[in-house]
JSON list of C-alpha atoms and ligand atoms in Angstrom, two decimals:
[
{"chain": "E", "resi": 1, "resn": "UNK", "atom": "CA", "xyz": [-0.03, -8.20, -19.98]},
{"chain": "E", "resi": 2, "resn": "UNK", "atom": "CA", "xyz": [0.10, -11.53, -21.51]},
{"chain": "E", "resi": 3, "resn": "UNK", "atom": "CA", "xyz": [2.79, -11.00, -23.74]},
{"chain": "E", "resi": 4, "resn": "UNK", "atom": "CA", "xyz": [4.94, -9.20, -21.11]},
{"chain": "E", "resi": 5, "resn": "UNK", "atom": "CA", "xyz": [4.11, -12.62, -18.60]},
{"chain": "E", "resi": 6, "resn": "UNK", "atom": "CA", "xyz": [5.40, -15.00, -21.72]},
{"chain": "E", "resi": 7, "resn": "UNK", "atom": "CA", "xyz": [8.57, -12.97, -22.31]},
{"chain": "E", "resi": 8, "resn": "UNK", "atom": "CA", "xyz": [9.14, -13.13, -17.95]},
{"chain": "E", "resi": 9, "resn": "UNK", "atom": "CA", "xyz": [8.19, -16.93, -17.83]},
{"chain": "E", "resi": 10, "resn": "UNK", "atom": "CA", "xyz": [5.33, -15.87, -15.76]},
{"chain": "E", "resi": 11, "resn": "UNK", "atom": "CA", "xyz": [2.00, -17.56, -15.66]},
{"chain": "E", "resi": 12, "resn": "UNK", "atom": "CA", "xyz": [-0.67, -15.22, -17.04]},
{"chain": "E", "resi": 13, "resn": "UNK", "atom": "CA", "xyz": [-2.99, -15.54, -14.19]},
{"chain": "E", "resi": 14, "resn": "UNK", "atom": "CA", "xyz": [0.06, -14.24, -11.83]},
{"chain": "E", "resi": 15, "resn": "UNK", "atom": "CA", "xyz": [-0.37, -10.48, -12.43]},
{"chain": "E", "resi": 16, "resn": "UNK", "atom": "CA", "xyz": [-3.95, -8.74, -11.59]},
{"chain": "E", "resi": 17, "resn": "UNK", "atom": "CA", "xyz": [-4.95, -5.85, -13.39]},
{"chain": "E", "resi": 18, "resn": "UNK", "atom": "CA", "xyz": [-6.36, -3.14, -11.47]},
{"chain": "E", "resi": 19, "resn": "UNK", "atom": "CA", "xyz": [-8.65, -0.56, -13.06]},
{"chain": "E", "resi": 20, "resn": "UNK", "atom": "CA", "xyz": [-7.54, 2.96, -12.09]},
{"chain": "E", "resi": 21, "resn": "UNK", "atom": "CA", "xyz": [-11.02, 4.70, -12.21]},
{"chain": "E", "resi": 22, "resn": "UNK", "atom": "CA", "xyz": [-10.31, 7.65, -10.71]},
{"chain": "E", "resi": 23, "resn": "UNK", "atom": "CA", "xyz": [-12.62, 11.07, -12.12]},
{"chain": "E", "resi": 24, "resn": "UNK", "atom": "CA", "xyz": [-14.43, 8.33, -14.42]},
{"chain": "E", "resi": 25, "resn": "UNK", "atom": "CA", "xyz": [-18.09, 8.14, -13.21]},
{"chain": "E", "resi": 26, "resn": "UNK", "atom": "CA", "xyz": [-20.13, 5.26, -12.11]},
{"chain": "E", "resi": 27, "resn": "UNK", "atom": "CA", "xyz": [-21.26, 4.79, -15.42]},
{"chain": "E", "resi": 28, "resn": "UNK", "atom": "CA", "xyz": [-17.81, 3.92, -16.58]},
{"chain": "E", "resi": 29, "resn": "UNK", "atom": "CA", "xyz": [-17.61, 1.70, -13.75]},
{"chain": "E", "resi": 30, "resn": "UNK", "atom": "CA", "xyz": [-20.30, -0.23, -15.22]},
{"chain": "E", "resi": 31, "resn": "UNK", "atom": "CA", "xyz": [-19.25, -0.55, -18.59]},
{"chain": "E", "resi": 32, "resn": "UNK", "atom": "CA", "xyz": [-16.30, -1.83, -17.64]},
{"chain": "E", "resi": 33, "resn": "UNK", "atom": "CA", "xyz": [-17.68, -4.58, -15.11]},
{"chain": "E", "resi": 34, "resn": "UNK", "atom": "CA", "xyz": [-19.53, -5.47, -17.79]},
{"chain": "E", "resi": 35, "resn": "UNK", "atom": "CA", "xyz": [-16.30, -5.98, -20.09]},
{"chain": "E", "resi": 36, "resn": "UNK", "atom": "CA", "xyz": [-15.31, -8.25, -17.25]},
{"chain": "E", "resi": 37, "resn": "UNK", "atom": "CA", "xyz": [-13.23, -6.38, -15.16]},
{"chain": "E", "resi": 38, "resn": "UNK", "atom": "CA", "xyz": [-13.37, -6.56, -11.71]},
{"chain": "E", "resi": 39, "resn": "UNK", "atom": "CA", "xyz": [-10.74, -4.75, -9.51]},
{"chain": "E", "resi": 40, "resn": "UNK", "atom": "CA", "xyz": [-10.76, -1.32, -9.53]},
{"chain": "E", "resi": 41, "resn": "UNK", "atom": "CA", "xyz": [-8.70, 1.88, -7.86]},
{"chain": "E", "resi": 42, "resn": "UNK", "atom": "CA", "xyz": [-9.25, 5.31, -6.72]},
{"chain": "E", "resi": 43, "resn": "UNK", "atom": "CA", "xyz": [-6.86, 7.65, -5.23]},
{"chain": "E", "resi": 44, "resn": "UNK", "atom": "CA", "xyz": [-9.21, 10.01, -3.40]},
{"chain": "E", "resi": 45, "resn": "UNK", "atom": "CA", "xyz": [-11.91, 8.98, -0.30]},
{"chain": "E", "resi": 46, "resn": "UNK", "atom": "CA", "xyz": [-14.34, 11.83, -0.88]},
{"chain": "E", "resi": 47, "resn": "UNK", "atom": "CA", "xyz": [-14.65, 10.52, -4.70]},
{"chain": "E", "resi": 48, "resn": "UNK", "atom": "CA", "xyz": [-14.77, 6.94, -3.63]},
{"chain": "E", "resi": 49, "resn": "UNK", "atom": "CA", "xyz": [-17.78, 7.41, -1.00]},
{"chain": "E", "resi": 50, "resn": "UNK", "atom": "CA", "xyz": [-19.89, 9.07, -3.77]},
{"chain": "E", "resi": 51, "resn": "UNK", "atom": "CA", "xyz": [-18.56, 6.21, -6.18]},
{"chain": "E", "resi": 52, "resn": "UNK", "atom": "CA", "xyz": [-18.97, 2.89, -5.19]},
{"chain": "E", "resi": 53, "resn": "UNK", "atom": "CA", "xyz": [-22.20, 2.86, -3.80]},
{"chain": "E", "resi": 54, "resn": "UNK", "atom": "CA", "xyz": [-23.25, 3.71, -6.98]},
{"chain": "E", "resi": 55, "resn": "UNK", "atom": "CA", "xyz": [-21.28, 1.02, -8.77]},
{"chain": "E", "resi": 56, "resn": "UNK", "atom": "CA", "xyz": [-22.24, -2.76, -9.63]},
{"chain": "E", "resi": 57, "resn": "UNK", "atom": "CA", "xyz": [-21.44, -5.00, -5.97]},
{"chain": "E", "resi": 58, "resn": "UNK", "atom": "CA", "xyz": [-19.21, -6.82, -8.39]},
{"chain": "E", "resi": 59, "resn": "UNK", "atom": "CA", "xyz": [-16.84, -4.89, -8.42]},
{"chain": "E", "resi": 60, "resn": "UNK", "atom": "CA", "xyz": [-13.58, -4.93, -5.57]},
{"chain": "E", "resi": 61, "resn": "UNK", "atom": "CA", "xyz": [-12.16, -1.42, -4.51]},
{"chain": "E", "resi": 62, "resn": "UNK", "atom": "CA", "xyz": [-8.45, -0.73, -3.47]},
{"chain": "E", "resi": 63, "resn": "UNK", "atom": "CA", "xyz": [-7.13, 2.89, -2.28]},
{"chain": "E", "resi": 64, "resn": "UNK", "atom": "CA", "xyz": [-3.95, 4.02, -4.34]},
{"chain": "E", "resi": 65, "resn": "UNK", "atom": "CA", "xyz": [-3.62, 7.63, -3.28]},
{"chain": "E", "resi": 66, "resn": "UNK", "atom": "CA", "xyz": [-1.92, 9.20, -0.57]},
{"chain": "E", "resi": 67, "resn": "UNK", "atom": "CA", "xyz": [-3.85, 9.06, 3.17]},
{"chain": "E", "resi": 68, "resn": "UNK", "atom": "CA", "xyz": [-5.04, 11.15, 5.50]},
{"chain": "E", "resi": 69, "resn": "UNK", "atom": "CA", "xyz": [-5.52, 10.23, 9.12]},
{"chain": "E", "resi": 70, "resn": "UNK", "atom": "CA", "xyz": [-8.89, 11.69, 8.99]},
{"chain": "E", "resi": 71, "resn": "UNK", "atom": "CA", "xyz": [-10.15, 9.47, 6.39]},
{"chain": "E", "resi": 72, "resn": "UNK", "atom": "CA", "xyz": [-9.08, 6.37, 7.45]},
{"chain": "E", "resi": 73, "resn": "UNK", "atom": "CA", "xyz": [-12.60, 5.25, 8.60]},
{"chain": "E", "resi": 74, "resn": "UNK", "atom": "CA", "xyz": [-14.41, 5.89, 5.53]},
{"chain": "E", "resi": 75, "resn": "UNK", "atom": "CA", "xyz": [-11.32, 4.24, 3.60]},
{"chain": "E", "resi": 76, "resn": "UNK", "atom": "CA", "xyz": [-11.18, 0.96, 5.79]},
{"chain": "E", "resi": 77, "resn": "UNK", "atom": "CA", "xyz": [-15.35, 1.17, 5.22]},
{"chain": "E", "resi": 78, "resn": "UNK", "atom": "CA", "xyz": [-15.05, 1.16, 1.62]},
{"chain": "E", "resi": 79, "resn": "UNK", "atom": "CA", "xyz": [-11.99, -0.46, 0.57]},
{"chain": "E", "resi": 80, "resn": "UNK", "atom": "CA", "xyz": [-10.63, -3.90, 0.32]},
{"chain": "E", "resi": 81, "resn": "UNK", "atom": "CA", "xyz": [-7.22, -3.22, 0.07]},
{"chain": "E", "resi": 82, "resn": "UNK", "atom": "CA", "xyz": [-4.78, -0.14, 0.99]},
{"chain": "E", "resi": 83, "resn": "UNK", "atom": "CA", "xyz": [-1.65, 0.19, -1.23]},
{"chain": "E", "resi": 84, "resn": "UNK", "atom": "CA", "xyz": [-0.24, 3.39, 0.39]},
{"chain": "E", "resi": 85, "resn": "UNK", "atom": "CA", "xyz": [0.49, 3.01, 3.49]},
{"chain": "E", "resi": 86, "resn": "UNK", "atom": "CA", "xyz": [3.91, 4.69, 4.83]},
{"chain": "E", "resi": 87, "resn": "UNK", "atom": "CA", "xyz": [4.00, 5.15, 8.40]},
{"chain": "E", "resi": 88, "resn": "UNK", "atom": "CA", "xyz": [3.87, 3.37, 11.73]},
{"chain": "E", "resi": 89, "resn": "UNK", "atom": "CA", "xyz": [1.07, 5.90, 12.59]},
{"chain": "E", "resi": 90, "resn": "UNK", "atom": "CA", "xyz": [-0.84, 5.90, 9.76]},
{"chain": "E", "resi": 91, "resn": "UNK", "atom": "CA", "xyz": [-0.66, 1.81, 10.08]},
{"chain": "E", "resi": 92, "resn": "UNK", "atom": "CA", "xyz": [-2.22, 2.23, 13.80]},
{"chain": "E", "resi": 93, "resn": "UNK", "atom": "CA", "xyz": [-4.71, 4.50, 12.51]},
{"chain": "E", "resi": 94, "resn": "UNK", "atom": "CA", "xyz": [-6.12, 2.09, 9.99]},
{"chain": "E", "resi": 95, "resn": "UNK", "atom": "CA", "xyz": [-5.69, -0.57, 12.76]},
{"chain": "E", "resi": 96, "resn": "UNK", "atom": "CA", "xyz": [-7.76, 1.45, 14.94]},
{"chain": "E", "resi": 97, "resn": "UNK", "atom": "CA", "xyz": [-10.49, 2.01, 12.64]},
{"chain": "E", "resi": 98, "resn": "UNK", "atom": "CA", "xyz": [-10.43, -1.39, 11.56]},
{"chain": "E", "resi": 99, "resn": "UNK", "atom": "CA", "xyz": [-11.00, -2.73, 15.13]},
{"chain": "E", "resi": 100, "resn": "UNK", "atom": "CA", "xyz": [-13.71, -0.66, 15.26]},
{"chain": "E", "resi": 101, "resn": "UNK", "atom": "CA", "xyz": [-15.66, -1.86, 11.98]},
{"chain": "E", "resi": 102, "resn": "UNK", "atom": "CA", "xyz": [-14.72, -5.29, 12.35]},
{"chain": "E", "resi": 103, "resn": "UNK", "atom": "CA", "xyz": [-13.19, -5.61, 9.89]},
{"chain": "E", "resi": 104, "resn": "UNK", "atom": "CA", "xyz": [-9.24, -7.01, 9.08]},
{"chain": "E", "resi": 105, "resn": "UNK", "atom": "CA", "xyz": [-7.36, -5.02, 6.36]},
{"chain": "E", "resi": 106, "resn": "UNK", "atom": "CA", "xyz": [-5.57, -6.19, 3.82]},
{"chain": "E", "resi": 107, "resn": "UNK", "atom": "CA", "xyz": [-2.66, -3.47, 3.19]},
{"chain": "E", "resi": 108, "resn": "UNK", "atom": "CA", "xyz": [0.58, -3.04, 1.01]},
{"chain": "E", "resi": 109, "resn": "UNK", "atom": "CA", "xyz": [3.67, -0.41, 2.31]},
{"chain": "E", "resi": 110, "resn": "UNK", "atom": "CA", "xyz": [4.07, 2.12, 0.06]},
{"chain": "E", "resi": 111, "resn": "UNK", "atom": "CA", "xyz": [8.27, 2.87, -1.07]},
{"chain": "E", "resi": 112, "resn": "UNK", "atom": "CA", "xyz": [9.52, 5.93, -2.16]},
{"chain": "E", "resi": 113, "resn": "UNK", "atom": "CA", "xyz": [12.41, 3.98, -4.61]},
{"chain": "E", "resi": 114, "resn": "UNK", "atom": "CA", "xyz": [13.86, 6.78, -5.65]},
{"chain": "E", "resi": 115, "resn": "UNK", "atom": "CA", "xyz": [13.74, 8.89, -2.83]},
{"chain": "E", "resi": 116, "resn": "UNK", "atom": "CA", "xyz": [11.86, 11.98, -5.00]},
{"chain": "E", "resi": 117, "resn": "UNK", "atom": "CA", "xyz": [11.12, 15.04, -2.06]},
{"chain": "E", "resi": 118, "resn": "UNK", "atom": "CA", "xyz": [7.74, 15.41, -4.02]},
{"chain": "E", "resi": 119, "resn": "UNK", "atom": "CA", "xyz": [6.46, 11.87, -3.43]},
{"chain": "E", "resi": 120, "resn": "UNK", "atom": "CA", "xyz": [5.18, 9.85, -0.62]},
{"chain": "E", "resi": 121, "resn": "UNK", "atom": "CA", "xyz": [6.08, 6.98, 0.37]},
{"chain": "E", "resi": 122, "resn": "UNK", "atom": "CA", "xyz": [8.68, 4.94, 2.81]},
{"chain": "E", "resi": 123, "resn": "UNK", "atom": "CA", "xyz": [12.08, 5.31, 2.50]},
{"chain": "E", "resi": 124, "resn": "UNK", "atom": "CA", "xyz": [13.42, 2.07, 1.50]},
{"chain": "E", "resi": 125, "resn": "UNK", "atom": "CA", "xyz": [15.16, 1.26, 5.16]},
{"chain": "E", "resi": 126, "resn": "UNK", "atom": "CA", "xyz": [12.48, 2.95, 7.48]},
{"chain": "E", "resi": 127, "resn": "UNK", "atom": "CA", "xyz": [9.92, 0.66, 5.93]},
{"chain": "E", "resi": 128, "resn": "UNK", "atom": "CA", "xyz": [12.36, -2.08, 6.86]},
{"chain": "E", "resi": 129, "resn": "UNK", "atom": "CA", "xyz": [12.63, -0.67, 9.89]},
{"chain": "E", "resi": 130, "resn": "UNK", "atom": "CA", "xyz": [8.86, -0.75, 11.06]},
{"chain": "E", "resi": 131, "resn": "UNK", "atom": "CA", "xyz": [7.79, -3.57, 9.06]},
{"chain": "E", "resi": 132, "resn": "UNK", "atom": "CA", "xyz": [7.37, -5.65, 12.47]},
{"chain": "E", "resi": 133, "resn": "UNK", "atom": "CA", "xyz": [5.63, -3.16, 14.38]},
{"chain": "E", "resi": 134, "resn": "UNK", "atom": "CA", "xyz": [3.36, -2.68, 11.52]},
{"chain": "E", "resi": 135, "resn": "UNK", "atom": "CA", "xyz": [3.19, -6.50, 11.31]},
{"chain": "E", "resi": 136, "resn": "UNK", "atom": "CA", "xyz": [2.26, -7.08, 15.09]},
{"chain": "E", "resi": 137, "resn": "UNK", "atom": "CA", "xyz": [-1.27, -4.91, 15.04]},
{"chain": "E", "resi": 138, "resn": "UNK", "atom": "CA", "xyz": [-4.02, -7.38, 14.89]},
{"chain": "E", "resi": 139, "resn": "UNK", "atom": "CA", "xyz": [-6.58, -5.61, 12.61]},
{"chain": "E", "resi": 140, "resn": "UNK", "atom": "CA", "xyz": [-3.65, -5.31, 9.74]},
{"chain": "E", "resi": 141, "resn": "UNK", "atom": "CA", "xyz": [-2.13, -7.93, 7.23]},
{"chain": "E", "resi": 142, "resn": "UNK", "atom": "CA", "xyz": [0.65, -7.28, 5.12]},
{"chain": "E", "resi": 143, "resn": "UNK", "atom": "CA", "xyz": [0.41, -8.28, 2.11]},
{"chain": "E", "resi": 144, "resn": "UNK", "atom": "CA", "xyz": [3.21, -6.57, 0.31]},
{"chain": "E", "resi": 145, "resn": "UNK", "atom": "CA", "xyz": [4.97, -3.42, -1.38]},
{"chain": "E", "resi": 146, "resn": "UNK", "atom": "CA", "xyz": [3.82, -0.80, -3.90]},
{"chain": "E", "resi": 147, "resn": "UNK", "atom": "CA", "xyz": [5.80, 1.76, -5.54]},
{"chain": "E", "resi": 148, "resn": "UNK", "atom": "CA", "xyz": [5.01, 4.72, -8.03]},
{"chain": "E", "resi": 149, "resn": "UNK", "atom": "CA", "xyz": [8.34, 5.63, -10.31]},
{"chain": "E", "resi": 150, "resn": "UNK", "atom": "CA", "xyz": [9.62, 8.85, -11.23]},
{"chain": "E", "resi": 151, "resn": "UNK", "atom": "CA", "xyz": [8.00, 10.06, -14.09]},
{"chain": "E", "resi": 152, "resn": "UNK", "atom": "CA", "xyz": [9.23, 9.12, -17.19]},
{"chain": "E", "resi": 153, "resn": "UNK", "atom": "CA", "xyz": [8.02, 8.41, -20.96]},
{"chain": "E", "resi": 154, "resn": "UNK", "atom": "CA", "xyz": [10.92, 5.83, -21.52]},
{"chain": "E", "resi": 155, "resn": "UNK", "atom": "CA", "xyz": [9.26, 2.89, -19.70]},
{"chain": "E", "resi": 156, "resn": "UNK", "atom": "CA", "xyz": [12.98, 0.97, -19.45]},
{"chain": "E", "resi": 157, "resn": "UNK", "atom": "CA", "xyz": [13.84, 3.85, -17.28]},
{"chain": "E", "resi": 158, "resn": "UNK", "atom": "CA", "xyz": [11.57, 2.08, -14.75]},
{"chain": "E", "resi": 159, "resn": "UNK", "atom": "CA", "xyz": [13.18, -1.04, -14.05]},
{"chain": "E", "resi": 160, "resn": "UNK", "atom": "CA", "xyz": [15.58, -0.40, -11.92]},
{"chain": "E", "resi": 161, "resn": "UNK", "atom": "CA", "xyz": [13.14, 1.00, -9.12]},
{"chain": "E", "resi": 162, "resn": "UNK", "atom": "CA", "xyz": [10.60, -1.89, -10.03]},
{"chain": "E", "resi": 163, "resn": "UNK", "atom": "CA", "xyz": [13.78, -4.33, -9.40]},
{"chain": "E", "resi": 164, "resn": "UNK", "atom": "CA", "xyz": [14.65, -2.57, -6.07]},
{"chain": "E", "resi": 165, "resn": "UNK", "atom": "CA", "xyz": [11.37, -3.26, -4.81]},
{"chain": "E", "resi": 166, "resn": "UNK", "atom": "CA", "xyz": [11.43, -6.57, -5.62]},
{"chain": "E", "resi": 167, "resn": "UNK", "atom": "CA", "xyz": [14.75, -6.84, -3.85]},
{"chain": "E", "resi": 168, "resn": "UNK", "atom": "CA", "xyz": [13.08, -5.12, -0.75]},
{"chain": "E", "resi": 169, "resn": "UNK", "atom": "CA", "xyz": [10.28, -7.48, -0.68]},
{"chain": "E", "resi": 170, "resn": "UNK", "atom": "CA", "xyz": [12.73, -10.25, -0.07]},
{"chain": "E", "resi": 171, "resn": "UNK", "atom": "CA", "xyz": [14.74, -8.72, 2.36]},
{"chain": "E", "resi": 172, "resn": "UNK", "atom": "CA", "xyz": [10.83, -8.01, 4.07]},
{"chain": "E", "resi": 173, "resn": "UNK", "atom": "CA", "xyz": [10.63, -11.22, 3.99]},
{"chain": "E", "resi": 174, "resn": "UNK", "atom": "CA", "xyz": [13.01, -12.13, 5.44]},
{"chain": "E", "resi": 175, "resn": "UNK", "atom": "CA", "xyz": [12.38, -10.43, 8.41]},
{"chain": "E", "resi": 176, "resn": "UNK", "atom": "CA", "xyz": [8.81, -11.49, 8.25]},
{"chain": "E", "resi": 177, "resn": "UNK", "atom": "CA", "xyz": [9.73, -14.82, 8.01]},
{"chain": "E", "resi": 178, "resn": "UNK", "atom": "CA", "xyz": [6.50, -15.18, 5.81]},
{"chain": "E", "resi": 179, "resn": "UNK", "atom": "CA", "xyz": [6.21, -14.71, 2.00]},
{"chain": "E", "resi": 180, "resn": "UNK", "atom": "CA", "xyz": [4.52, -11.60, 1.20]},
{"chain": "E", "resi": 181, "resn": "UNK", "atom": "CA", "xyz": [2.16, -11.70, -1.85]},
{"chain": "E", "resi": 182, "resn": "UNK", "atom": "CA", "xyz": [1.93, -8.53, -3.91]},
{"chain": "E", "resi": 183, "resn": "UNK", "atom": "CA", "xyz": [4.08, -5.83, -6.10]},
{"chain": "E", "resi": 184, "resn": "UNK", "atom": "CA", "xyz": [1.69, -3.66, -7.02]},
{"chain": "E", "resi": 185, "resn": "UNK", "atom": "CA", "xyz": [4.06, -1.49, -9.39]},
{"chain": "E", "resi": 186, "resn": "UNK", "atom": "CA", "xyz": [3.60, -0.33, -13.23]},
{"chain": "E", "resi": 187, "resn": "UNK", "atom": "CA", "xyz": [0.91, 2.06, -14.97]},
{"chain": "E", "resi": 188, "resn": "UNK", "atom": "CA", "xyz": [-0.06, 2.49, -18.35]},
{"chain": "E", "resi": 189, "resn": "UNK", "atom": "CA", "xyz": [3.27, 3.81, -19.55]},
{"chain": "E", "resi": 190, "resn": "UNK", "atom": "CA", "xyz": [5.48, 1.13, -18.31]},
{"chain": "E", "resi": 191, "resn": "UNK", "atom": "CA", "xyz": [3.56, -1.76, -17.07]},
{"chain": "E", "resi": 192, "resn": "UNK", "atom": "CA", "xyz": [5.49, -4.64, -19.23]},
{"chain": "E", "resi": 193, "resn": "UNK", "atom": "CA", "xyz": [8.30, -3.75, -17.60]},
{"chain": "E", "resi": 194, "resn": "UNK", "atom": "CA", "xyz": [6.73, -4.12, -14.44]},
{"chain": "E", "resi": 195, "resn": "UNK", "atom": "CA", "xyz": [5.90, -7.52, -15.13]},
{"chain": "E", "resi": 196, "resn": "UNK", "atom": "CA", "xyz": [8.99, -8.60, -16.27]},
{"chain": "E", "resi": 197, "resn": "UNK", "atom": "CA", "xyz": [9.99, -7.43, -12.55]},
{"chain": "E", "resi": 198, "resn": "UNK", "atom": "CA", "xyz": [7.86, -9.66, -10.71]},
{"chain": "E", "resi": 199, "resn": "UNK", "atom": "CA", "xyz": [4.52, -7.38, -10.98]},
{"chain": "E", "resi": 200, "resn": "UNK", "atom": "CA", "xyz": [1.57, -8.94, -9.27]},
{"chain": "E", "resi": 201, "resn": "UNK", "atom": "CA", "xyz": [-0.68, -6.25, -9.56]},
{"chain": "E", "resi": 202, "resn": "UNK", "atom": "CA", "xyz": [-0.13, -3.13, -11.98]},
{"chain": "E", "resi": 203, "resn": "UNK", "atom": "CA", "xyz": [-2.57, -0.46, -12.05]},
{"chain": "E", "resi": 204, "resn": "UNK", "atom": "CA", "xyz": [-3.90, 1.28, -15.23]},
{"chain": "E", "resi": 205, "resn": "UNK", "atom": "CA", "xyz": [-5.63, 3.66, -15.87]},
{"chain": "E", "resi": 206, "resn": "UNK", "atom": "CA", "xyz": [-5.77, 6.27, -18.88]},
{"chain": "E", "resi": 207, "resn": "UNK", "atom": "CA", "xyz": [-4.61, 3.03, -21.29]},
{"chain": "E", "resi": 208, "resn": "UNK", "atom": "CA", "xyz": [-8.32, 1.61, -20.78]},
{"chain": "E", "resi": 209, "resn": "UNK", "atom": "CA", "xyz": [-10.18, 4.81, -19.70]},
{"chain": "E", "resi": 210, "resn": "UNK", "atom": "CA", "xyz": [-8.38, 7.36, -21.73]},
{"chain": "E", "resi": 211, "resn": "UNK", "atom": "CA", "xyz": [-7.83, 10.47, -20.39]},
{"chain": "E", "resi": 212, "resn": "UNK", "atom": "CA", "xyz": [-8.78, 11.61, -16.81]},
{"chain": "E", "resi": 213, "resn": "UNK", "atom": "CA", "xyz": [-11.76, 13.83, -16.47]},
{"chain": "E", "resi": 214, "resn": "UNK", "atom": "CA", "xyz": [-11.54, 16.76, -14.76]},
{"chain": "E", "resi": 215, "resn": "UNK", "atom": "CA", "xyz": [-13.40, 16.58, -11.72]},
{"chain": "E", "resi": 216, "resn": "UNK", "atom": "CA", "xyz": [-16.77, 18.12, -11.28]},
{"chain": "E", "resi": 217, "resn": "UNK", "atom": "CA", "xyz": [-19.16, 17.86, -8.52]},
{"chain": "E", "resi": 218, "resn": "UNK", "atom": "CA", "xyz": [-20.24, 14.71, -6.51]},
{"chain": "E", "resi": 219, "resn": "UNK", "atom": "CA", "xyz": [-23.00, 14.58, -9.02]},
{"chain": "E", "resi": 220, "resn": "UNK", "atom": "CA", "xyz": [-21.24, 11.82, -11.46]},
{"chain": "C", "resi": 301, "resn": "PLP", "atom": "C1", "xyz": [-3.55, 7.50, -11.45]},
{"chain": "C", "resi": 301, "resn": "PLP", "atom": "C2", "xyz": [-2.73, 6.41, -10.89]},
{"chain": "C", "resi": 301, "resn": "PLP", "atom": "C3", "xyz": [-2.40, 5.28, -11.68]},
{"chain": "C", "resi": 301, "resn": "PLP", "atom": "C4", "xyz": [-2.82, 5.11, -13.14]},
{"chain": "C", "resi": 301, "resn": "PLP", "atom": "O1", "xyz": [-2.00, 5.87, -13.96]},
{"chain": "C", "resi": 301, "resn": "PLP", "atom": "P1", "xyz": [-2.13, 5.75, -15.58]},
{"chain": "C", "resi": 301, "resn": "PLP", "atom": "O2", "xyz": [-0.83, 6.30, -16.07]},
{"chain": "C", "resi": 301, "resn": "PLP", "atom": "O3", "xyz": [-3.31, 6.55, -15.98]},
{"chain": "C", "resi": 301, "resn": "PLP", "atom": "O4", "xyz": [-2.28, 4.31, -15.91]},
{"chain": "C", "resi": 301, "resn": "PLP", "atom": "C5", "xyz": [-1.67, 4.28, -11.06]},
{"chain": "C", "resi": 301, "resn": "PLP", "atom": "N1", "xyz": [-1.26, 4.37, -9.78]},
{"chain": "C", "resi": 301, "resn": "PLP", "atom": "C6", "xyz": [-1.57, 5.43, -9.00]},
{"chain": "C", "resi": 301, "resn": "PLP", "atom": "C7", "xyz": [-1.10, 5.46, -7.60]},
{"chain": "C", "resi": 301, "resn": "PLP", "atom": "C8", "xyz": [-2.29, 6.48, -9.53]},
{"chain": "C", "resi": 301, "resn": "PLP", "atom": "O5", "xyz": [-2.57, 7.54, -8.76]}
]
């Protein structure tokens, strides 16, 4: 991450790394605290809720993976930060449930770049589209985009949708009026390049954890 920062010009301290813990016990969550990490992210609620009250309070939780309306309370309850959201509706849900716990989330809109039928995500101009609606409920703050690629094992092949989103975060910014703060785009495979694209937070997982786990029964 450093190296990739030099080559960009970036400050090393600009780009966050976010543990990707997901079907890694508690256990690992504790090793790695203790390695000094400190940001972590899981992609499913019903994982998270057996999780992190089981991890060390150190630790700061954001929700990667796709949501469901029906989970919304649990994941404004547990998480400090929601990278996936990609409707108005889901956006008032969250709002809702946030109201209700007191609570103001932090959130990023989640772009489908490439426009892949299998993914979720906004498409580029309906996120532009709703970004001031989603901006005027109360309990919500926008604090900027995430994307997930196509796959690929050719990491260059990534740029061009990590570039796009940077180009969309201006032109939400525009609209905003108001800098947003985060790209949270790049994985193990292609991270670097990520960076070089204006990365703030990138979000790895197998390269410090290894392979996923399959996953077994809330007993981990
Ligand atoms: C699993 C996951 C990651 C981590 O992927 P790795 O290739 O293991 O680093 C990052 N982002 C999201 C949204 C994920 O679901």
């Amino acid at each position: 991450m450093q190296e990739a920062c030099c080559r960009a010009g970036r400050e090393a301290n600009s780009v966050r790394l976010l543990a990707v813990s997901k079907t890694h016990p508690a256990e690992t969550i504790r090793e790695a605290v203790a390695a000094g990490l400190t940001d972590f992210g899981e992609n499913k609620v019903q994982e998270a809720r057996v999780k992190i009250p089981n991890a060390p309070r150190q630790a700061h939780w954001h929700f990667i993976g796709h949501l469901q309306s029906n989970k919304c309370r649990d994941a404004v309850e547990l998480f400090e930060m929601i990278h996936s959201v990609d409707s108005l509706g889901l956006a008032q849900e969250i709002n809702k449930r946030a109201a209700q716990l007191g609570k103001t989330m932090p959130i990023l809109l989640e772009v489908n770049v490439a426009g892949e039928r299998s993914k979720f995500g906004y498409p580029p101009e309906q996120m532009l589209a709703e970004l001031k609606a989603i901006n005027a409920l109360p309990r919500l703050e926008i604090h900027g985009l995430m994307t997930i690629p196509p796959f690929t094992l050719v990491a260059e092949k990534s740029r061009p949708y990590f570039r796009q989103l940077r180009e969309l975060k201006a032109r939400a910014e525009a609209i905003l009026g108001a800098p947003l703060l985060h790209l949270s785009m790049g994985m193990s495979g292609d991270f670097e390049v990520a960076i070089e694209e204006g990365a703030t937070l990138v979000r790895i997982g197998t390269a410090l954890f290894g392979e996923r786990r399959s996953l077994r029964p809330a007993t981990t």
